[in-house]
Amino acid sequence: MTKELVFEESSGNVFADLDLEDAEEYLTRGKIGIQVLRLLKQRNLKQREISQLLGIPQPEVSYLMRGEFQRFSEGKLIAFLKRLDTEISLHLRPRHAGTQAGETVISL
């Protein structure tokens, strides 16, 4: 007798799928945080060097490197990207199609 596997289709946001409050914020922090990690790993820096580069204490570097992005605000994660010489653009557009407002792009 084999047990039938049950699958549930994801919404695209694992935090929403887990019914967490502030799921969109967690997803945004995760997306930004992963980019920060990729850039840091490309540079092959020691935690002490990362601490100096990002302007944060070494224990916070440990949290960052373990992917504990909830410990950092979205603004702080964006500041890390800037310190890593990343050009950042925000694309602002209506959430729902058919809305009169157009798209706005802001470079940070």
PDB file of C-alpha atoms in Angstrom:
ATOM      1  CA  MET A   1       0.000   0.000   0.000  1.00  0.00           C
ATOM      2  CA  THR A   2       1.487   3.359  -1.036  1.00  0.00           C
ATOM      3  CA  LYS A   3       0.632   6.628   0.564  1.00  0.00           C
ATOM      4  CA  GLU A   4      -0.618   9.317  -1.799  1.00  0.00           C
ATOM      5  CA  LEU A   5       1.337  12.568  -1.598  1.00  0.00           C
ATOM      6  CA  VAL A   6      -0.652  15.740  -1.107  1.00  0.00           C
ATOM      7  CA  PHE A   7       0.596  18.948  -2.686  1.00  0.00           C
ATOM      8  CA  GLU A   8      -0.579  22.472  -2.178  1.00  0.00           C
ATOM      9  CA  GLU A   9       0.099  25.091  -4.833  1.00  0.00           C
ATOM     10  CA  SER A  10       2.126  28.031  -3.543  1.00  0.00           C
ATOM     11  CA  SER A  11       0.947  31.591  -3.819  1.00  0.00           C
ATOM     12  CA  GLY A  12       4.518  32.609  -4.656  1.00  0.00           C
ATOM     13  CA  ASN A  13       5.077  33.937  -1.159  1.00  0.00           C
ATOM     14  CA  VAL A  14       6.026  31.241   1.333  1.00  0.00           C
ATOM     15  CA  PHE A  15       5.389  33.632   4.226  1.00  0.00           C
ATOM     16  CA  ALA A  16       1.796  34.186   3.073  1.00  0.00           C
ATOM     17  CA  ASP A  17       1.414  30.438   2.586  1.00  0.00           C
ATOM     18  CA  LEU A  18       2.409  30.035   6.236  1.00  0.00           C
ATOM     19  CA  ASP A  19      -0.198  32.663   7.187  1.00  0.00           C
ATOM     20  CA  LEU A  20       2.390  34.980   8.712  1.00  0.00           C
ATOM     21  CA  GLU A  21       1.478  38.536   9.492  1.00  0.00           C
ATOM     22  CA  ASP A  22       3.528  41.010   7.371  1.00  0.00           C
ATOM     23  CA  ALA A  23       4.176  38.305   4.758  1.00  0.00           C
ATOM     24  CA  GLU A  24       4.819  40.843   1.971  1.00  0.00           C
ATOM     25  CA  GLU A  25       7.396  42.648   4.091  1.00  0.00           C
ATOM     26  CA  TYR A  26       9.192  39.378   4.866  1.00  0.00           C
ATOM     27  CA  LEU A  27       9.247  38.481   1.172  1.00  0.00           C
ATOM     28  CA  THR A  28      10.664  41.904   0.244  1.00  0.00           C
ATOM     29  CA  ARG A  29      13.358  41.661   2.912  1.00  0.00           C
ATOM     30  CA  GLY A  30      14.228  38.184   1.700  1.00  0.00           C
ATOM     31  CA  LYS A  31      14.590  39.288  -1.914  1.00  0.00           C
ATOM     32  CA  ILE A  32      16.816  42.225  -0.965  1.00  0.00           C
ATOM     33  CA  GLY A  33      18.786  40.183   1.571  1.00  0.00           C
ATOM     34  CA  ILE A  34      19.565  37.458  -0.954  1.00  0.00           C
ATOM     35  CA  GLN A  35      21.043  40.068  -3.290  1.00  0.00           C
ATOM     36  CA  VAL A  36      23.207  41.401  -0.452  1.00  0.00           C
ATOM     37  CA  LEU A  37      24.434  37.864   0.296  1.00  0.00           C
ATOM     38  CA  ARG A  38      25.243  37.180  -3.365  1.00  0.00           C
ATOM     39  CA  LEU A  39      27.324  40.335  -3.611  1.00  0.00           C
ATOM     40  CA  LEU A  40      29.163  39.615  -0.360  1.00  0.00           C
ATOM     41  CA  LYS A  41      29.937  36.036  -1.365  1.00  0.00           C
ATOM     42  CA  GLN A  42      31.294  37.222  -4.717  1.00  0.00           C
ATOM     43  CA  ARG A  43      33.767  39.401  -2.841  1.00  0.00           C
ATOM     44  CA  ASN A  44      34.876  36.508  -0.621  1.00  0.00           C
ATOM     45  CA  LEU A  45      35.233  38.764   2.451  1.00  0.00           C
ATOM     46  CA  LYS A  46      35.792  37.792   6.066  1.00  0.00           C
ATOM     47  CA  GLN A  47      33.105  38.795   8.564  1.00  0.00           C
ATOM     48  CA  ARG A  48      35.376  41.474  10.024  1.00  0.00           C
ATOM     49  CA  GLU A  49      35.747  43.034   6.565  1.00  0.00           C
ATOM     50  CA  ILE A  50      31.995  42.842   5.959  1.00  0.00           C
ATOM     51  CA  SER A  51      31.413  44.549   9.308  1.00  0.00           C
ATOM     52  CA  GLN A  52      33.613  47.468   8.272  1.00  0.00           C
ATOM     53  CA  LEU A  53      32.172  47.678   4.759  1.00  0.00           C
ATOM     54  CA  LEU A  54      28.525  47.662   5.864  1.00  0.00           C
ATOM     55  CA  GLY A  55      29.075  49.652   9.070  1.00  0.00           C
ATOM     56  CA  ILE A  56      27.494  47.067  11.363  1.00  0.00           C
ATOM     57  CA  PRO A  57      28.828  45.086  14.348  1.00  0.00           C
ATOM     58  CA  GLN A  58      30.208  41.603  13.685  1.00  0.00           C
ATOM     59  CA  PRO A  59      27.292  39.808  15.441  1.00  0.00           C
ATOM     60  CA  GLU A  60      24.903  41.474  12.967  1.00  0.00           C
ATOM     61  CA  VAL A  61      27.084  40.222  10.108  1.00  0.00           C
ATOM     62  CA  SER A  62      26.558  36.704  11.448  1.00  0.00           C
ATOM     63  CA  TYR A  63      22.771  37.189  11.365  1.00  0.00           C
ATOM     64  CA  LEU A  64      22.978  38.549   7.834  1.00  0.00           C
ATOM     65  CA  MET A  65      25.136  35.689   6.574  1.00  0.00           C
ATOM     66  CA  ARG A  66      22.687  33.157   8.077  1.00  0.00           C
ATOM     67  CA  GLY A  67      19.833  34.776   6.168  1.00  0.00           C
ATOM     68  CA  GLU A  68      18.113  36.229   9.233  1.00  0.00           C
ATOM     69  CA  PHE A  69      16.854  39.188   7.220  1.00  0.00           C
ATOM     70  CA  GLN A  70      13.953  39.870   9.599  1.00  0.00           C
ATOM     71  CA  ARG A  71      16.541  41.454  11.915  1.00  0.00           C
ATOM     72  CA  PHE A  72      17.105  44.246   9.375  1.00  0.00           C
ATOM     73  CA  SER A  73      14.692  46.825   8.024  1.00  0.00           C
ATOM     74  CA  GLU A  74      14.138  47.100   4.298  1.00  0.00           C
ATOM     75  CA  GLY A  75      15.892  50.465   4.426  1.00  0.00           C
ATOM     76  CA  LYS A  76      18.932  48.970   6.131  1.00  0.00           C
ATOM     77  CA  LEU A  77      19.173  46.177   3.550  1.00  0.00           C
ATOM     78  CA  ILE A  78      18.947  48.750   0.746  1.00  0.00           C
ATOM     79  CA  ALA A  79      21.715  50.751   2.448  1.00  0.00           C
ATOM     80  CA  PHE A  80      23.863  47.597   2.370  1.00  0.00           C
ATOM     81  CA  LEU A  81      23.303  47.343  -1.390  1.00  0.00           C
ATOM     82  CA  LYS A  82      24.412  50.959  -1.797  1.00  0.00           C
ATOM     83  CA  ARG A  83      27.583  50.264   0.202  1.00  0.00           C
ATOM     84  CA  LEU A  84      28.189  47.360  -2.174  1.00  0.00           C
ATOM     85  CA  ASP A  85      28.127  49.781  -5.145  1.00  0.00           C
ATOM     86  CA  THR A  86      24.757  48.617  -6.426  1.00  0.00           C
ATOM     87  CA  GLU A  87      22.544  50.879  -8.491  1.00  0.00           C
ATOM     88  CA  ILE A  88      19.019  50.689  -7.104  1.00  0.00           C
ATOM     89  CA  SER A  89      15.805  51.634  -8.888  1.00  0.00           C
ATOM     90  CA  LEU A  90      12.309  51.441  -7.458  1.00  0.00           C
ATOM     91  CA  HIS A  91       9.511  50.892  -9.970  1.00  0.00           C
ATOM     92  CA  LEU A  92       6.225  52.244  -8.667  1.00  0.00           C
ATOM     93  CA  ARG A  93       3.061  51.262 -10.523  1.00  0.00           C
ATOM     94  CA  PRO A  94      -0.547  50.563  -9.659  1.00  0.00           C
ATOM     95  CA  ARG A  95      -1.158  47.138  -8.192  1.00  0.00           C
ATOM     96  CA  HIS A  96      -4.282  46.597 -10.281  1.00  0.00           C
ATOM     97  CA  ALA A  97      -4.521  46.863 -14.053  1.00  0.00           C
ATOM     98  CA  GLY A  98      -6.723  49.616 -15.412  1.00  0.00           C
ATOM     99  CA  THR A  99      -5.704  52.175 -12.811  1.00  0.00           C
ATOM    100  CA  GLN A 100      -5.078  55.629 -14.304  1.00  0.00           C
ATOM    101  CA  ALA A 101      -1.726  56.282 -12.603  1.00  0.00           C
ATOM    102  CA  GLY A 102       1.364  55.520 -14.632  1.00  0.00           C
ATOM    103  CA  GLU A 103       4.651  53.925 -13.627  1.00  0.00           C
ATOM    104  CA  THR A 104       7.293  55.955 -11.781  1.00  0.00           C
ATOM    105  CA  VAL A 105      10.949  54.959 -11.499  1.00  0.00           C
ATOM    106  CA  ILE A 106      13.095  56.277  -8.664  1.00  0.00           C
ATOM    107  CA  SER A 107      16.866  55.792  -8.645  1.00  0.00           C
ATOM    108  CA  LEU A 108      18.468  55.602  -5.235  1.00  0.00           C
TER     109      LEU A 108
END
